[in-house]
Coordinates of N, CA and C and ligand atoms in Angstrom, one line a residue:
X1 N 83.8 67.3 106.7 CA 83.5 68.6 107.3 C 84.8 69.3 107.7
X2 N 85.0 70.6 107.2 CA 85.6 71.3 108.0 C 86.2 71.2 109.7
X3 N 87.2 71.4 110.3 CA 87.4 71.2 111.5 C 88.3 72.4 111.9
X4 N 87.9 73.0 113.5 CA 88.1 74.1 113.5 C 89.7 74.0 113.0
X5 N 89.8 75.6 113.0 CA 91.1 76.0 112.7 C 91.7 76.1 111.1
X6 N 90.6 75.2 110.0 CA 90.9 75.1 108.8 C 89.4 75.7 108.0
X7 N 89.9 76.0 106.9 CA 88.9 76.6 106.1 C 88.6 75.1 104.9
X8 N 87.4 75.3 104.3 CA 86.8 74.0 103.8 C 87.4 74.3 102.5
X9 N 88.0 73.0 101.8 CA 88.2 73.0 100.5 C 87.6 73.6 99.2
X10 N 87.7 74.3 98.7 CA 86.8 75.1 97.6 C 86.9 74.2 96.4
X11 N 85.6 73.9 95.9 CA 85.2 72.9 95.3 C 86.0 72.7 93.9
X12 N 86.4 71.3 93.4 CA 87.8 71.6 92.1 C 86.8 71.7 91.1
X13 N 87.7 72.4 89.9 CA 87.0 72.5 88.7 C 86.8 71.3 87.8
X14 N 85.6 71.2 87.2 CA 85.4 70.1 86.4 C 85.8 70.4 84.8
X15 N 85.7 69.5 84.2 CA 86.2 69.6 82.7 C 84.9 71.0 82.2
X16 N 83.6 70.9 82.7 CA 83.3 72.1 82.1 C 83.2 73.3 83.0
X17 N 84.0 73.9 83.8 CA 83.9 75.2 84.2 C 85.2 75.8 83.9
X18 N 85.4 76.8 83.8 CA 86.4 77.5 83.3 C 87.7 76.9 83.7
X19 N 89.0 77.2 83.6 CA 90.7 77.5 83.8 C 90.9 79.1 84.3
X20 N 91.7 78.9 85.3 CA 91.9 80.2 85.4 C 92.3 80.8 84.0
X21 N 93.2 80.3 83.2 CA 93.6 80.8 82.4 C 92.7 81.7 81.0
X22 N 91.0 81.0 81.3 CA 90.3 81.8 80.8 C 89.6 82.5 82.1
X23 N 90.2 83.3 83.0 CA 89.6 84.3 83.6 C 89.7 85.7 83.1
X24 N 88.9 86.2 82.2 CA 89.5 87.8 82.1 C 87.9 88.4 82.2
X25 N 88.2 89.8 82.1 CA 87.2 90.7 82.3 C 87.6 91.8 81.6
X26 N 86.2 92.6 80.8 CA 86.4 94.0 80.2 C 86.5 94.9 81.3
X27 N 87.2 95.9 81.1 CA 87.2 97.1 81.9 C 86.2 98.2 81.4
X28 N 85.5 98.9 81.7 CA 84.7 99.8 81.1 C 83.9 100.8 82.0
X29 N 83.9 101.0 83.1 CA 83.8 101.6 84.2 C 83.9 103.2 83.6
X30 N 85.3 103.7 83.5 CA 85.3 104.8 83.2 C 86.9 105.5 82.7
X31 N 87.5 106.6 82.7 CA 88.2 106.9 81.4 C 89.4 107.8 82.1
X32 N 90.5 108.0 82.0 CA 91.4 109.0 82.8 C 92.4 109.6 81.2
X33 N 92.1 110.9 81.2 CA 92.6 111.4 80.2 C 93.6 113.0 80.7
X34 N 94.6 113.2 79.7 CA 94.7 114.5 80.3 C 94.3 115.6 80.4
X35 N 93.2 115.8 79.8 CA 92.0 116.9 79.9 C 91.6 116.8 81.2
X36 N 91.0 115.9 81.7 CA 90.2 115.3 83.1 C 91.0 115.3 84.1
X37 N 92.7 114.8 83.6 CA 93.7 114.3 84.7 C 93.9 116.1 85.7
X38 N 94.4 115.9 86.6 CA 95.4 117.0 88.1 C 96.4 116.8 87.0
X39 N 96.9 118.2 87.3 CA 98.2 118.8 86.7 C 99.1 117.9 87.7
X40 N 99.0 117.8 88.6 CA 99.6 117.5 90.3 C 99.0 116.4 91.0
X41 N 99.7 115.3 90.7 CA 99.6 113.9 90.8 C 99.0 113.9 92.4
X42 N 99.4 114.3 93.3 CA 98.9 114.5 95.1 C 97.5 114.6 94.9
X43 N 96.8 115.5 93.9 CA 95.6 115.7 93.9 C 94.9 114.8 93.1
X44 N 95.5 114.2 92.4 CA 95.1 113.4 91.7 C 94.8 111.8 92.3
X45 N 95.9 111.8 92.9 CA 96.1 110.7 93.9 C 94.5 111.2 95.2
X46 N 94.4 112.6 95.6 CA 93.7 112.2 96.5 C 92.2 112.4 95.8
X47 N 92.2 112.8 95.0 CA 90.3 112.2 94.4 C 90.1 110.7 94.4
X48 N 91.5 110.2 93.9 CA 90.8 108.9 93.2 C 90.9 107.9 94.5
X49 N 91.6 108.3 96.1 CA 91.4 107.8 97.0 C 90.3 108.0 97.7
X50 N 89.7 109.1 97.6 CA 88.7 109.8 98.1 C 87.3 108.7 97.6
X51 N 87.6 108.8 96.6 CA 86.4 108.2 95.4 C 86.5 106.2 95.8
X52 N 87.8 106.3 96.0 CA 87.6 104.3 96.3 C 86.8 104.2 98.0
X53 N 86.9 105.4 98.7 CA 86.6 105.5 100.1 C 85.0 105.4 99.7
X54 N 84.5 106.6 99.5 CA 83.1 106.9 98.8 C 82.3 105.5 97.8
X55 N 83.3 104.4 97.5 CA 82.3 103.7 96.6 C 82.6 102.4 97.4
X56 N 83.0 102.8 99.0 CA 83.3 101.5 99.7 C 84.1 100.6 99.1
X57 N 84.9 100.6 98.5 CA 85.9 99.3 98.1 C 86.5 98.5 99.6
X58 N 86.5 97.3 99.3 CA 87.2 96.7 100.4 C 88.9 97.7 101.0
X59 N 89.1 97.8 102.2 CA 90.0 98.5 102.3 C 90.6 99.4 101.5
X60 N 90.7 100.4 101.3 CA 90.4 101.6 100.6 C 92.6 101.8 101.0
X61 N 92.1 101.6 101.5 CA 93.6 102.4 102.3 C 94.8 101.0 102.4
X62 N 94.6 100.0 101.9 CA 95.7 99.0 101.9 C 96.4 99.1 100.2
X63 N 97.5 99.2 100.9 CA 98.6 99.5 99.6 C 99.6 98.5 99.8
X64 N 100.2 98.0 98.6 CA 101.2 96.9 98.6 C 102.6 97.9 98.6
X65 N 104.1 97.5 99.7 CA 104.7 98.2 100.1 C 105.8 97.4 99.1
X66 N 107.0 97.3 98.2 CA 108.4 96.8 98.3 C 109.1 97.4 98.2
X67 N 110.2 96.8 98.8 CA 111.3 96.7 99.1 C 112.7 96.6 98.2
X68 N 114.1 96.2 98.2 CA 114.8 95.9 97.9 C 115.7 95.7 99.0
X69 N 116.0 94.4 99.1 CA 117.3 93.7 100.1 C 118.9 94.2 99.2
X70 N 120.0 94.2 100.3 CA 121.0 94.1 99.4 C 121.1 92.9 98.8
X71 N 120.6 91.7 98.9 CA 121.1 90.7 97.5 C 120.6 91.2 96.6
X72 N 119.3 92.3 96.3 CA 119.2 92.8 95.3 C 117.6 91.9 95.0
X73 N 116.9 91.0 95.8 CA 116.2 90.5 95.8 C 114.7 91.3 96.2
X74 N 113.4 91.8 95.7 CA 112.3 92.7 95.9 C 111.6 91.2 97.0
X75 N 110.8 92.2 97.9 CA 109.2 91.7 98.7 C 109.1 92.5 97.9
X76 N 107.8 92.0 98.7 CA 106.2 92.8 99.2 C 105.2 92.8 100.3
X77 N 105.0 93.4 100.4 CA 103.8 93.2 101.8 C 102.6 94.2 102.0
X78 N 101.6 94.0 102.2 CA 100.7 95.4 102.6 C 100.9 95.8 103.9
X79 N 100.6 97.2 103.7 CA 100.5 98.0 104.7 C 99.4 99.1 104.3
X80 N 99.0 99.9 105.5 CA 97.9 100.8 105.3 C 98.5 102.2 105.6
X81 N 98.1 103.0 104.5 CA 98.4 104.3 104.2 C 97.5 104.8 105.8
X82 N 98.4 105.8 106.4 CA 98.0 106.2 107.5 C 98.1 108.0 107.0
X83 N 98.8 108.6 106.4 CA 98.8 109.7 105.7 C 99.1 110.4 104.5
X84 N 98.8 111.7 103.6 CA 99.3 111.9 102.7 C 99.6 113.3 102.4
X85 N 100.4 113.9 101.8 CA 100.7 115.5 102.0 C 102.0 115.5 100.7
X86 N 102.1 116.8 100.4 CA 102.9 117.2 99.7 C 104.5 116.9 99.9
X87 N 104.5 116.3 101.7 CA 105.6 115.9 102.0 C 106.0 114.4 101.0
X88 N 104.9 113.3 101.4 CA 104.9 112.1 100.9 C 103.9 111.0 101.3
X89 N 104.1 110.2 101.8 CA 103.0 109.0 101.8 C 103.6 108.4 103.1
X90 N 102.5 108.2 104.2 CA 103.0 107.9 105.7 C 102.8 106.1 105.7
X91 N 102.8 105.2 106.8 CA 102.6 104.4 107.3 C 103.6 103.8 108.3
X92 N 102.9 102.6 109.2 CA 103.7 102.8 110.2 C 103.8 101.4 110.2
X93 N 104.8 101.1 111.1 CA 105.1 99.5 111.0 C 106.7 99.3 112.6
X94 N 107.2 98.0 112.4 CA 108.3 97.9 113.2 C 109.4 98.3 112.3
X95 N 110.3 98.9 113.5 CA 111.6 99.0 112.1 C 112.8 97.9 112.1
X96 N 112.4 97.0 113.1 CA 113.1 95.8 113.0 C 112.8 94.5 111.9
X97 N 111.6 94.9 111.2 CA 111.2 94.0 110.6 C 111.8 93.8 109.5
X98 N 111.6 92.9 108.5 CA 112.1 92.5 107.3 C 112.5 93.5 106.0
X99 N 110.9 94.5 106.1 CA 110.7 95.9 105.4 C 112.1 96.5 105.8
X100 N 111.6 96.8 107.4 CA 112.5 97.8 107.8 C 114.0 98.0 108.0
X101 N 114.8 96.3 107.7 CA 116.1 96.2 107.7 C 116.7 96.9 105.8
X102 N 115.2 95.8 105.0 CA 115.5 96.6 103.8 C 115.6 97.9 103.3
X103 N 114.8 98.6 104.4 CA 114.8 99.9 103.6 C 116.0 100.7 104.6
X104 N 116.5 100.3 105.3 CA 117.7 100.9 106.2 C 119.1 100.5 105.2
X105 N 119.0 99.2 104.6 CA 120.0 99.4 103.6 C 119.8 99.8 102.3
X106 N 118.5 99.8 101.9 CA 118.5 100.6 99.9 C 116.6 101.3 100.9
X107 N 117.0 102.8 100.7 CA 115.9 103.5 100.7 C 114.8 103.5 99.8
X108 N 115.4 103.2 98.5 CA 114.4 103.3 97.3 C 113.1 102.0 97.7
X109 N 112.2 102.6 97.3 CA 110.8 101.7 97.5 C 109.7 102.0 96.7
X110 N 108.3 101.1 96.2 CA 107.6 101.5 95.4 C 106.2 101.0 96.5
X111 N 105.1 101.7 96.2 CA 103.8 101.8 96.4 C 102.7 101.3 95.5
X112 N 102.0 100.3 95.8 CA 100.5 100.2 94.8 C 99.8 99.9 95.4
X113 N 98.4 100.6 94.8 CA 97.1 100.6 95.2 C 96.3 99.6 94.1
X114 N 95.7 98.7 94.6 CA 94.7 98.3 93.6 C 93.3 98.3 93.9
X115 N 92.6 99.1 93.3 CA 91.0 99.4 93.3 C 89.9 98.3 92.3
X116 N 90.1 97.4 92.9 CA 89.5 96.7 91.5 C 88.1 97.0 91.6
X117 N 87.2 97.1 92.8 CA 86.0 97.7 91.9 C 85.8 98.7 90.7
X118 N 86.8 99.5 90.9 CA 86.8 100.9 89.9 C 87.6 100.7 89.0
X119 N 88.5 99.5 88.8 CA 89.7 99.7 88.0 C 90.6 100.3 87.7
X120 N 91.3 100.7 88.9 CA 92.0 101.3 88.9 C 92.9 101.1 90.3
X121 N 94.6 101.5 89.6 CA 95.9 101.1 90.0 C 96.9 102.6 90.3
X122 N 97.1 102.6 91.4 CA 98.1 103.7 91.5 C 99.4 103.2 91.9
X123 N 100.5 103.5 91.5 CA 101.4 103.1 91.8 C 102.4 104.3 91.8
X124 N 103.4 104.1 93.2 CA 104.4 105.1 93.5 C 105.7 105.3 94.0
X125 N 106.5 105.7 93.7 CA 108.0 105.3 93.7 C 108.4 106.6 94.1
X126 N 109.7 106.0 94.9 CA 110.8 107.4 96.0 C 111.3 106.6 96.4
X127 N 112.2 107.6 97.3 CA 113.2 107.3 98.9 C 111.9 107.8 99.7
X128 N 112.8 106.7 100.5 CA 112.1 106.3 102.1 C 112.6 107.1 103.2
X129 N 112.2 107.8 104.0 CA 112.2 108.3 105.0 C 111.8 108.0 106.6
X130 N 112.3 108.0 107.6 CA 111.9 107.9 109.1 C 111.1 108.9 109.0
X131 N 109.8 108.8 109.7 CA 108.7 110.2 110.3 C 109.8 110.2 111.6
X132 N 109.4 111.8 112.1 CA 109.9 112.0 113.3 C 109.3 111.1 114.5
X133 N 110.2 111.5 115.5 CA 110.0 110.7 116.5 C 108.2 110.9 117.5
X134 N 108.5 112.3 117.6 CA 107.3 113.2 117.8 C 105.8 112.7 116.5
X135 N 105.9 112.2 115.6 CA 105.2 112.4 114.4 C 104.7 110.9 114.8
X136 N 105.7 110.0 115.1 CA 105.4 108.5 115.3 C 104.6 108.2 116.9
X137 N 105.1 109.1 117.4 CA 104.5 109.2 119.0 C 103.0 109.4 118.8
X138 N 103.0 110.7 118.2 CA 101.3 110.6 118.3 C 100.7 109.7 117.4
X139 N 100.6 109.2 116.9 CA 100.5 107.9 115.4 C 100.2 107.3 116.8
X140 N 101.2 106.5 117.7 CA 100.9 105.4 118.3 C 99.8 105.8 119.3
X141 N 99.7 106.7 120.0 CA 99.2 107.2 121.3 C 97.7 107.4 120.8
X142 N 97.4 107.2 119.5 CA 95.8 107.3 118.9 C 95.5 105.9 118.4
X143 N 96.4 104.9 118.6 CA 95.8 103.6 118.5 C 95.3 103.1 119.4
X144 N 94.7 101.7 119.1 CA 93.6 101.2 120.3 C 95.0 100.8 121.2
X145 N 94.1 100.3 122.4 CA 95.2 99.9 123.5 C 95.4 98.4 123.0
X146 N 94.8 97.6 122.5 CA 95.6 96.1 122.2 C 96.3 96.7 121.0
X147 N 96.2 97.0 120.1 CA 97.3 97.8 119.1 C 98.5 97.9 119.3
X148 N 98.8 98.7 120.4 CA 99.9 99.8 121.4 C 100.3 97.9 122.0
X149 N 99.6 97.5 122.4 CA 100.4 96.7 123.2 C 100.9 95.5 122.1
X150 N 100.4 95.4 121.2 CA 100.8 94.3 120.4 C 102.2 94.8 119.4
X151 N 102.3 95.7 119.5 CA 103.4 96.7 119.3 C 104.3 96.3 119.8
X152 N 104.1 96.0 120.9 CA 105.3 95.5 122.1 C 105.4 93.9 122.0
X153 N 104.4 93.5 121.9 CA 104.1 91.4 122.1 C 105.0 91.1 120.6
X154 N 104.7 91.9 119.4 CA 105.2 90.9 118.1 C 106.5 91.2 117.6
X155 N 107.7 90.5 117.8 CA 109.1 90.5 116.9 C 109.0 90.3 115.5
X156 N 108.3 91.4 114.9 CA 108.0 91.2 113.6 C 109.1 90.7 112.7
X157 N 108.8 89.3 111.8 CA 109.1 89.2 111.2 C 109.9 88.3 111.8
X158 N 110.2 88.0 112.7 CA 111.1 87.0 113.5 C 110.4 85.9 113.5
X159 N 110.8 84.6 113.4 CA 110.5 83.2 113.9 C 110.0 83.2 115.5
X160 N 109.2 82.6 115.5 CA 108.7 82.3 117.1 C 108.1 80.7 117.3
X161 N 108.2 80.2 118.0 CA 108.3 78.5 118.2 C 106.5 78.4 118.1
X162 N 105.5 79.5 118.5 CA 104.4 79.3 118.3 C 103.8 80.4 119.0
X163 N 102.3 80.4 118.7 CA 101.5 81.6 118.7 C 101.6 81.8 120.4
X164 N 101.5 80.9 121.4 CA 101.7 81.2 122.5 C 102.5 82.1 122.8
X165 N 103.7 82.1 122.0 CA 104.7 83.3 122.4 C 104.1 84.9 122.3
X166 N 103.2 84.8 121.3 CA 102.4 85.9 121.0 C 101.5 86.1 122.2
X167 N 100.9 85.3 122.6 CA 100.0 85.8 123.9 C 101.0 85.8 124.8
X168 N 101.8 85.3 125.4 CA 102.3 85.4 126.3 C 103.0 87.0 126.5
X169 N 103.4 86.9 125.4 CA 104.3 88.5 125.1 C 103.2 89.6 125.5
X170 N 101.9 89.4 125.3 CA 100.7 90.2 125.4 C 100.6 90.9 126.7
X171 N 99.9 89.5 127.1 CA 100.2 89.3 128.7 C 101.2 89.8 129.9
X172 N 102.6 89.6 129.1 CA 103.6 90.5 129.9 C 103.3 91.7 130.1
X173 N 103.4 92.2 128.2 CA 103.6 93.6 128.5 C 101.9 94.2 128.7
X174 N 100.9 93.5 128.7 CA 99.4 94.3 129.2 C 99.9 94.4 130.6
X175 N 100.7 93.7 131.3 CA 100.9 93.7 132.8 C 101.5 95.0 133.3
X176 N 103.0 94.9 132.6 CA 103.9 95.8 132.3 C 103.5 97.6 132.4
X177 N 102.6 97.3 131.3 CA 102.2 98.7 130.9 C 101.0 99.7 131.5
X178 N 100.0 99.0 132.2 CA 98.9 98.6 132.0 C 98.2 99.2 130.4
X179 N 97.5 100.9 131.0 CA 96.8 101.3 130.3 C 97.9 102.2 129.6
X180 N 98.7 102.1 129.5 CA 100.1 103.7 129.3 C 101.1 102.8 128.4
X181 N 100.8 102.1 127.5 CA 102.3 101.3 126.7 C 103.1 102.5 125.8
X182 N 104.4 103.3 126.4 CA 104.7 104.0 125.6 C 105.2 103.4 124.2
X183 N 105.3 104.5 123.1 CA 106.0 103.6 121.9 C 107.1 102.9 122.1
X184 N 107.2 101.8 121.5 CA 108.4 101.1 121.3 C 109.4 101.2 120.9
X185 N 111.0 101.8 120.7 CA 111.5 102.6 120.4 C 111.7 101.8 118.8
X186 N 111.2 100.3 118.5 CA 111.5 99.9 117.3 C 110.0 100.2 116.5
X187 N 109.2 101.0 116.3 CA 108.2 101.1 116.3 C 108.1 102.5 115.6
X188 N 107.4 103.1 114.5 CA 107.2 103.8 113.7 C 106.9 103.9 112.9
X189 N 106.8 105.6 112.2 CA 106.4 105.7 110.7 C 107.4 105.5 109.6
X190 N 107.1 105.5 108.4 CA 108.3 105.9 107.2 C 107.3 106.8 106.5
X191 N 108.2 107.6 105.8 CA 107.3 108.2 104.5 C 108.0 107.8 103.4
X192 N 107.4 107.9 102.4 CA 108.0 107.9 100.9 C 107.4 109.2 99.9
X193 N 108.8 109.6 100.1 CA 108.8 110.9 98.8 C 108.5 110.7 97.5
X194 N 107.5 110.8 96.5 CA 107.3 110.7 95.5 C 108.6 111.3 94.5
X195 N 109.1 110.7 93.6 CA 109.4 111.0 92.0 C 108.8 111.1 90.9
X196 N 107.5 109.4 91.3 CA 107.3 109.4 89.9 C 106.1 108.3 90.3
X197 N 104.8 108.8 89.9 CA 103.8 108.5 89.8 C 102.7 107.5 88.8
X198 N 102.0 106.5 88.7 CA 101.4 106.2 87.9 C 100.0 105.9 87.8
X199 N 98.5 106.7 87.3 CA 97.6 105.9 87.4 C 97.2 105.4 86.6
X200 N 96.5 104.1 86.6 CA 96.2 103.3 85.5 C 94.6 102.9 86.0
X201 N 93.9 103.4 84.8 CA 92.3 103.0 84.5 C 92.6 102.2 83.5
X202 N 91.5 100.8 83.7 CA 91.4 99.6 83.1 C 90.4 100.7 81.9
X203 N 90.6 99.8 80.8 CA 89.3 100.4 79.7 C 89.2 99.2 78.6
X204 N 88.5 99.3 78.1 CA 87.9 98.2 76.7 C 89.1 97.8 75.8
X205 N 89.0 96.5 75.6 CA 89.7 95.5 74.9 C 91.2 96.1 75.0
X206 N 91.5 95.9 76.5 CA 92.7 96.5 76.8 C 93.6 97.1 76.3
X207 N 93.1 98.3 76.2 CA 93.5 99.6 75.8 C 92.9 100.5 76.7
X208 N 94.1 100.0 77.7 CA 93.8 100.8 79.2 C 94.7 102.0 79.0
X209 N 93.7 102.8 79.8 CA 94.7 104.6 79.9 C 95.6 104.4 81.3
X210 N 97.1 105.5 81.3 CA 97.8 104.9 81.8 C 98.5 106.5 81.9
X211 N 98.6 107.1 83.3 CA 99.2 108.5 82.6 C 100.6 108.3 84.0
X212 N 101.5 108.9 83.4 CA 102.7 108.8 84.5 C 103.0 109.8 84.5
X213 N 103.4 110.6 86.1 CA 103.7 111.7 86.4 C 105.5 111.5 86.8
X214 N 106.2 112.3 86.5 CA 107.4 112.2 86.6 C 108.3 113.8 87.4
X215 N 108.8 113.6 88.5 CA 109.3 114.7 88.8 C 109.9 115.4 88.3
X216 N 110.4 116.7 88.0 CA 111.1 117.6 87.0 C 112.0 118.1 88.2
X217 N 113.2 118.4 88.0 CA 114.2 119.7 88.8 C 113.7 121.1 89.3
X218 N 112.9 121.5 88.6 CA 112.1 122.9 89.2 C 110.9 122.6 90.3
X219 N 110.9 121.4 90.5 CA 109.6 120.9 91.1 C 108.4 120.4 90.7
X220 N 108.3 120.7 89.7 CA 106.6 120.8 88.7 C 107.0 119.1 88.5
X221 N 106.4 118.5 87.7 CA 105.9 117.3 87.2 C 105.3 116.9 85.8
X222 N 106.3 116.3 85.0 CA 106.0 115.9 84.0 C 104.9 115.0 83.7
X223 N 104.1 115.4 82.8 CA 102.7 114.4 82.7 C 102.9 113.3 81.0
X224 N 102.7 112.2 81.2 CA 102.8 111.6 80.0 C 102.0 110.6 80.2
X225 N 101.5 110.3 78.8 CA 100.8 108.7 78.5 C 101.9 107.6 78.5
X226 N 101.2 106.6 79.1 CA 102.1 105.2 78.5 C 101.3 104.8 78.0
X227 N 101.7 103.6 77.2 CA 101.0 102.4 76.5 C 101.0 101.2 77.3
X228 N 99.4 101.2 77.5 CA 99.0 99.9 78.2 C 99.8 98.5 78.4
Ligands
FMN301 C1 95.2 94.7 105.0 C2 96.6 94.6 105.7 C3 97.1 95.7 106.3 C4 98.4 95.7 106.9 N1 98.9 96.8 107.5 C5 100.1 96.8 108.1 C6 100.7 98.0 108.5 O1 100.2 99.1 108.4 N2 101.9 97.9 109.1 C7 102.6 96.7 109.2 O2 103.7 96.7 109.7 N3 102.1 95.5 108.7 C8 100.8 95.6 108.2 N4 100.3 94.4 107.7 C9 101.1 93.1 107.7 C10 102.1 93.1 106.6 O3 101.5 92.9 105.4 C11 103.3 92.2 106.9 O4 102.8 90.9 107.1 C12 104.2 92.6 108.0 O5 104.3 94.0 108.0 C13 105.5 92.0 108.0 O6 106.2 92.3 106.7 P1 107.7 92.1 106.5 O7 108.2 90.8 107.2 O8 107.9 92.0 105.0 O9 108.4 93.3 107.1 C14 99.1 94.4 107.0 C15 98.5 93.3 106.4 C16 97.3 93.4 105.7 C17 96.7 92.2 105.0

């Protein structure tokens, strides 16, 4: 039996149930062409968000974030899209953290969405930007209050000797603050400015559509197929 704190072993595979390595699936859901496609990737981007919201996908709004360190070495990590606009793509996080030392030494960063009910993958690439101070202020000031305060309890990304340190830290600052934790000055948004855009619909005997938007100098946006 299971015992708290651990999840139960998931049962091993026998000689006759599959390998992962025969795990695949047809795609066939539906079709992204440039007839159909937004001229303007932002709008395109917000149907097909709109649409993962509307067909309930688990988390609709969690996007995989990376990075680049100066060794030149990529993460990853999720985070959740908190905005989107012609400016760029918001979310908030610590800026002491692992992300946030990375992107203070190499700005460049990429974005992906995976929709697997729908099949479909957006992915997005730019420089990284600080939201204003004002812009991160109200961001924090509309979170719950253990939110705001756990803002203050976690040294993201830092080593801590054990989770106690995490309550304790709680505890201080619930004391500290009570109902009023202003933001933490290491605490904020980034945005990412789009260049260059990609969405990919899964389709039959993989020969998936794939259309990438590319920024142009006049502003406008080059539209092209890739090959799956
Ligand atoms: C669904 C989901 C949403 C998350 N959203 C955020 C977020 O918005 N901001 C954040 O800092 N971390 C978020 N996290 C935690 C990050 O994935 C990550 O553990 C944390 O930011 C530390 O990453 P780093 O050490 O690479 O900086 C989320 C995790 C999951 C699974």
């Amino acid at each position: 039996m299971a015992s708290a704190g651990t999840i139960k072993a998931m049962s091993q595979p026998t000689s006759s149930t599959l390998s992962i390595a025969d795990l695949r699936k047809s795609y066939e859901r539906a079709e992204l062409n440039e007839d159909a496609s937004q001229a303007d990737p932002l709008k395109q981007f917000d149907q097909w968000l709109k649409e993962a919201i509307a067909a309930e996908v688990p988390e609709p709004n969690a996007m995989t974030l990376a990075t680049v360190a100066s060794n030149l070495r990529p993460s990853t990590r999720i985070v959740l899209i908190k905005g989107y606009d012609e400016h760029g793509i918001t979310w908030f996080t610590n800026y002491d953290s692992r992300k946030g030392h990375e992107l203070a030494g190499n700005p460049y960063a990429a974005l992906q969405f995976h929709w697997v009910e729908l099949e479909r993958v957006v992915r997005i690439e730019g420089v990284v930007e600080k939201v204003s101070a004002e812009e991160s202020d109200t961001y924090f000031n509309s979170r719950p209050l253990d939110s705001r305060i756990g803002a203050w309890a976690s040294p993201q990304s830092e080593v801590i000797s054990g989770r106690s340190v995490l309550v304790a830290n709680a505890a201080k600052y619930g004391a500290k603050f009570l109902l009023q934790p202003p933001r933490p000055p290491h605490w904020g948004g980034y945005r990412l400015m789009p260049d260059n855009w990609q969405f990919w619909q899964g389709r039959k005997s993989r020969l998936h559509d794939r259309l990438r938007y590319t920024l142009q100098g006049d502003g406008g946006w080059l539209r092209e197929r890739l090959a799956p």
